[in-house]
PDB file of C-alpha atoms in Angstrom:
ATOM      1  CA  UNK A   1     109.114  95.859  68.804  1.00 91.00           C
ATOM      2  CA  UNK A   2     108.774  99.078  70.881  1.00 90.00           C
ATOM      3  CA  UNK A   3     111.451 100.444  73.131  1.00 94.00           C
ATOM      4  CA  UNK A   4     110.406 103.156  75.596  1.00 95.00           C
ATOM      5  CA  UNK A   5     111.800 105.058  78.497  1.00 96.00           C
ATOM      6  CA  UNK A   6     109.174 105.577  81.301  1.00 96.00           C
ATOM      7  CA  UNK A   7     111.379 108.265  83.035  1.00 95.00           C
ATOM      8  CA  UNK A   8     111.777 110.168  79.762  1.00 96.00           C
ATOM      9  CA  UNK A   9     107.912 110.029  78.748  1.00 97.00           C
ATOM     10  CA  UNK A  10     105.808 113.279  78.982  1.00 97.00           C
ATOM     11  CA  UNK A  11     102.403 113.733  77.517  1.00 97.00           C
ATOM     12  CA  UNK A  12     100.753 117.210  76.261  1.00 96.00           C
ATOM     13  CA  UNK A  13      98.135 116.981  79.020  1.00 97.00           C
ATOM     14  CA  UNK A  14      97.495 115.092  82.283  1.00 98.00           C
ATOM     15  CA  UNK A  15      96.742 111.362  81.890  1.00 97.00           C
ATOM     16  CA  UNK A  16      97.975 111.497  78.316  1.00 97.00           C
ATOM     17  CA  UNK A  17      99.363 108.046  77.330  1.00 97.00           C
ATOM     18  CA  UNK A  18     101.365 105.942  74.841  1.00 97.00           C
ATOM     19  CA  UNK A  19      99.983 102.902  73.705  1.00 97.00           C
ATOM     20  CA  UNK A  20     102.443  99.976  74.290  1.00 97.00           C
ATOM     21  CA  UNK A  21     100.325  96.985  73.333  1.00 96.00           C
ATOM     22  CA  UNK A  22      96.892  96.056  72.272  1.00 96.00           C
ATOM     23  CA  UNK A  23      95.729  92.500  73.047  1.00 96.00           C
ATOM     24  CA  UNK A  24      92.299  92.850  71.451  1.00 94.00           C
ATOM     25  CA  UNK A  25      89.998  93.837  74.421  1.00 94.00           C
ATOM     26  CA  UNK A  26      92.907  94.658  76.834  1.00 96.00           C
ATOM     27  CA  UNK A  27      95.394  97.498  76.279  1.00 96.00           C
ATOM     28  CA  UNK A  28      98.793  98.403  78.007  1.00 97.00           C
ATOM     29  CA  UNK A  29      99.433 102.100  78.242  1.00 97.00           C
ATOM     30  CA  UNK A  30     102.170 104.283  79.687  1.00 98.00           C
ATOM     31  CA  UNK A  31     100.624 107.499  81.225  1.00 98.00           C
ATOM     32  CA  UNK A  32     102.177 110.646  82.486  1.00 98.00           C
ATOM     33  CA  UNK A  33     100.320 112.879  84.737  1.00 98.00           C
ATOM     34  CA  UNK A  34     100.772 115.608  87.225  1.00 98.00           C
ATOM     35  CA  UNK A  35      96.904 116.030  87.986  1.00 98.00           C
ATOM     36  CA  UNK A  36      94.503 113.674  89.875  1.00 98.00           C
ATOM     37  CA  UNK A  37      92.225 111.647  87.586  1.00 96.00           C
ATOM     38  CA  UNK A  38      88.540 111.295  88.872  1.00 95.00           C
ATOM     39  CA  UNK A  39      86.649 108.931  90.950  1.00 96.00           C
ATOM     40  CA  UNK A  40      85.599 105.964  88.640  1.00 93.00           C
ATOM     41  CA  UNK A  41      84.743 102.175  88.854  1.00 92.00           C
ATOM     42  CA  UNK A  42      86.461 100.258  86.031  1.00 88.00           C
ATOM     43  CA  UNK A  43      84.318  97.625  83.653  1.00 87.00           C
ATOM     44  CA  UNK A  44      86.920  95.054  84.298  1.00 91.00           C
ATOM     45  CA  UNK A  45      90.302  94.290  86.124  1.00 93.00           C
ATOM     46  CA  UNK A  46      93.073  96.798  86.003  1.00 95.00           C
ATOM     47  CA  UNK A  47      96.692  96.573  86.807  1.00 97.00           C
ATOM     48  CA  UNK A  48      98.125 100.020  87.823  1.00 97.00           C
ATOM     49  CA  UNK A  49     101.940 100.248  88.410  1.00 98.00           C
ATOM     50  CA  UNK A  50     103.949 103.363  89.111  1.00 98.00           C
ATOM     51  CA  UNK A  51     107.124 103.458  87.141  1.00 98.00           C
ATOM     52  CA  UNK A  52     108.310 106.845  88.148  1.00 98.00           C
ATOM     53  CA  UNK A  53     107.164 109.175  90.823  1.00 98.00           C
ATOM     54  CA  UNK A  54     104.658 108.764  93.633  1.00 98.00           C
ATOM     55  CA  UNK A  55     100.859 108.447  93.740  1.00 98.00           C
ATOM     56  CA  UNK A  56      98.292 108.567  96.248  1.00 98.00           C
ATOM     57  CA  UNK A  57      95.800 106.118  95.387  1.00 98.00           C
ATOM     58  CA  UNK A  58      92.352 106.885  97.087  1.00 98.00           C
ATOM     59  CA  UNK A  59      89.754 104.171  97.032  1.00 97.00           C
ATOM     60  CA  UNK A  60      86.438 103.420  99.000  1.00 96.00           C
ATOM     61  CA  UNK A  61      85.602 100.135 100.762  1.00 94.00           C
ATOM     62  CA  UNK A  62      82.034  99.901 101.943  1.00 93.00           C
ATOM     63  CA  UNK A  63      81.686 103.680 101.316  1.00 91.00           C
ATOM     64  CA  UNK A  64      84.715 104.662 103.647  1.00 96.00           C
ATOM     65  CA  UNK A  65      87.651 106.483 102.031  1.00 97.00           C
ATOM     66  CA  UNK A  66      91.229 104.975 102.178  1.00 98.00           C
ATOM     67  CA  UNK A  67      94.572 106.246 100.732  1.00 98.00           C
ATOM     68  CA  UNK A  68      97.850 104.304 100.044  1.00 98.00           C
ATOM     69  CA  UNK A  69     100.958 106.020  98.721  1.00 98.00           C
ATOM     70  CA  UNK A  70     102.386 104.111  95.713  1.00 98.00           C
ATOM     71  CA  UNK A  71     106.176 104.679  94.928  1.00 98.00           C
ATOM     72  CA  UNK A  72     108.153 103.651  91.950  1.00 98.00           C
ATOM     73  CA  UNK A  73     108.061 100.092  91.789  1.00 98.00           C
ATOM     74  CA  UNK A  74     104.539  99.748  93.631  1.00 98.00           C
ATOM     75  CA  UNK A  75     101.186  98.856  92.175  1.00 98.00           C
ATOM     76  CA  UNK A  76      97.830  97.576  92.754  1.00 97.00           C
ATOM     77  CA  UNK A  77      95.328  95.558  91.040  1.00 96.00           C
ATOM     78  CA  UNK A  78      91.839  96.875  90.872  1.00 94.00           C
ATOM     79  CA  UNK A  79      88.792  94.699  90.279  1.00 93.00           C
ATOM     80  CA  UNK A  80      85.533  95.422  88.525  1.00 90.00           C
ATOM     81  CA  UNK A  81      83.555  97.892  90.596  1.00 90.00           C
ATOM     82  CA  UNK A  82      86.349  99.059  92.739  1.00 93.00           C
ATOM     83  CA  UNK A  83      85.886 102.808  93.204  1.00 95.00           C
ATOM     84  CA  UNK A  84      89.244 104.600  93.103  1.00 96.00           C
ATOM     85  CA  UNK A  85      90.990 107.768  92.126  1.00 97.00           C
ATOM     86  CA  UNK A  86      94.832 108.343  91.578  1.00 98.00           C
ATOM     87  CA  UNK A  87      96.363 111.599  92.874  1.00 98.00           C
ATOM     88  CA  UNK A  88     100.051 111.962  91.696  1.00 98.00           C
ATOM     89  CA  UNK A  89     102.401 113.633  94.022  1.00 98.00           C
ATOM     90  CA  UNK A  90     104.230 115.863  91.522  1.00 97.00           C
ATOM     91  CA  UNK A  91     104.727 114.260  88.054  1.00 98.00           C
ATOM     92  CA  UNK A  92     104.330 110.370  87.540  1.00 98.00           C
ATOM     93  CA  UNK A  93     104.540 107.831  84.968  1.00 98.00           C
ATOM     94  CA  UNK A  94     102.052 104.864  85.470  1.00 98.00           C
ATOM     95  CA  UNK A  95     101.798 101.576  83.568  1.00 98.00           C
ATOM     96  CA  UNK A  96      98.172 100.658  83.170  1.00 97.00           C
ATOM     97  CA  UNK A  97      96.766  97.325  82.077  1.00 97.00           C
ATOM     98  CA  UNK A  98      92.914  97.370  81.363  1.00 95.00           C
ATOM     99  CA  UNK A  99      90.050  96.534  79.168  1.00 93.00           C
ATOM    100  CA  UNK A 100      89.651  98.952  76.178  1.00 89.00           C
ATOM    101  CA  UNK A 101      86.200  99.797  77.515  1.00 83.00           C
ATOM    102  CA  UNK A 102      87.342 100.851  80.916  1.00 81.00           C
ATOM    103  CA  UNK A 103      87.500 104.656  81.902  1.00 67.00           C
TER     104      UNK A 103
END
């Protein structure tokens, strides 16, 4: 059993994470960041849930960029090949469920 506090969690670098669970090919991680990630496409589905803070999620549909602001308690599912990048607004803690080989 692992008990954790999302609000108390920090990492030594942007997008640092704590492994919460490993299901073989899928992991559940708590990330802390105060910096944007990078544009990328996952190799499988991803669930991205903001636990603390706010994140502007940029994504592209048919080459056109869109942005949605996610607050604590909000999230999104990302499908294989969806191009996206997360930009935290200040510090944020994010729960990510994805395949181990995703970036």
